[in-house]
């Protein structure tokens, strides 16, 4: 398995090559280089997965944990040090396949979507950096190494979201994403430092004696770490950056939302799941409650948005909430008793990566055809975009939980885990799943049905995207159709043992009935009526359309309170008191030096007179004394 180091080296080399030399090569050449490198990375990730899972389980019935190329980077004392290396276990190997596969489809798709764009070479350099950051994060051997790549993910996402930097909105969105996640990452960093101090290690599996002796400090550290995860995964109220991140190119949206940045928080909880379940189960449960509210809140907003990329953005926030809920309802490390949610969360992360990447890439093909993000500029596109229509419909069925598509199997496991934890939680999440089906088919009907497309005077009719864009759609659509039949529990489970997935018939009937009912309601409201029956709830509709004014609250707090009441007085004090004192001190010293500079004239006769005068004064003083 030593070849896995190339999974990190290759995208790093691609980033340097394209970043430093891209301007000296043709755009298509840069795109082919970046895509070829990602094809090699994907091949290596799949080979690593085949060898790792094909190697079988150990004597305890679990897949081994392999630590490769591990070396001490920063030693502090005999026990506390920061290492760098590659960690291979079931979830890191699974994530390598997910990240590399989605990234490859985005690279191929971008060859067509970004053709002719200024900065084409720079774009592919940033994609390579993003892929490097995420793969480095998932194979980290310790929490501090994860944090290093965690921050690198934030930097690369800032570069990609702000790719269209001449646009003020893109720059603002990039800064918003960077600032919000930095505040959250401050909690993550403090949690890491507290954890390292009391656990005596930055390892994911420290000595249990140190953890027991730390008392309440370990739950505190884990809670602070979750704040960082909440920021990256856009958990309420740290979700505000994600919808604005749509200002980046659409393939970037697919990459961020499907398999990279937004699932970092989910991966953090899963990676440190033994610590959470063993020493801070209450933190895990509160994370689940936060995830449930986030899923509901984002689903309601998605029901009324008109920009198709923002509908998908809030859909991502909601689906991330489902994954966090699945982890939050775990009560033990045994998947047969209270750990089903762990496997369900990772399973949904896997399936969601496929169908959400498919949805965003389909959205890119639609925008490419009609040159607008707004649903009002669409309608009846199924006749002009047959491939995109089919792929989008498959993705909608998958995310709505309709069998036999992949989302049905993973979401059913999440709902089963929720019902085991609490019937109330199961009912709430089933209703949110129904909302998902409603807003996704609202989106589907508004784009592909509702009314005949009006191209307008002098505008050509929309047409299907080039093959570089449609082939990735077909590949992802095919994977979405079959991914649910993968025996995921045989590879990933909460305690490492093989777990046979069994559909709960009662839960399946409830979830399927709710989804079908929601689709029927959406069909009635949007296929031909354009949503007029739903728009009767004008007050709720207006509040949800404006995202319940959370952004306005943030602007009020930052501009009126922080900037107006805190920053402005501090700035005045800094300018007039601190700077004023230092300026006055410097002015006094300067004026004094001007007055006494004659003493340093360089005239020897003057120096002699001053010396003799001083000597005479001293003699007189001594005589008088």
Short mmCIF file of C-alpha atoms in Angstrom, two decimals, residues 40 113 131 165 175 213 239 261 267 277 281 294 296 298 315 350 357 391 432 434 445 457 497 523 555 560 620:
data_model
loop_
_atom_site.label_atom_id
_atom_site.label_comp_id
_atom_site.label_asym_id
_atom_site.label_seq_id
_atom_site.Cartn_x
_atom_site.Cartn_y
_atom_site.Cartn_z
CA UNK A 40 -4.38 8.65 -11.95
CA UNK A 113 -18.17 24.08 -18.98
CA UNK A 131 -8.34 17.76 -4.09
CA UNK A 165 -12.88 37.99 -8.77
CA UNK A 175 -14.72 36.49 2.05
CA UNK A 213 -8.25 11.56 34.45
CA UNK A 239 -24.80 28.06 7.50
CA UNK A 261 -15.69 20.89 2.19
CA UNK A 267 -16.18 13.21 8.73
CA UNK A 277 -19.59 7.95 22.17
CA UNK A 281 -22.34 11.15 24.25
CA UNK A 294 -30.71 22.54 10.36
CA UNK A 296 -35.77 21.30 8.69
CA UNK A 298 -32.87 24.51 5.18
CA UNK A 315 -30.70 21.00 -0.09
CA UNK A 350 -21.43 8.11 0.04
CA UNK A 357 -22.71 16.06 -7.71
CA UNK A 391 -30.04 12.48 -15.26
CA UNK A 432 -38.23 16.52 6.65
CA UNK A 434 -41.02 14.43 2.68
CA UNK A 445 -41.19 20.59 -12.70
CA UNK A 457 -36.60 37.22 -30.01
CA UNK A 497 -17.39 -5.48 12.47
CA UNK A 523 -46.89 17.57 -9.07
CA UNK A 555 -25.45 42.18 9.30
CA UNK A 560 -24.48 48.06 14.12
CA UNK A 620 33.44 76.05 41.85
#
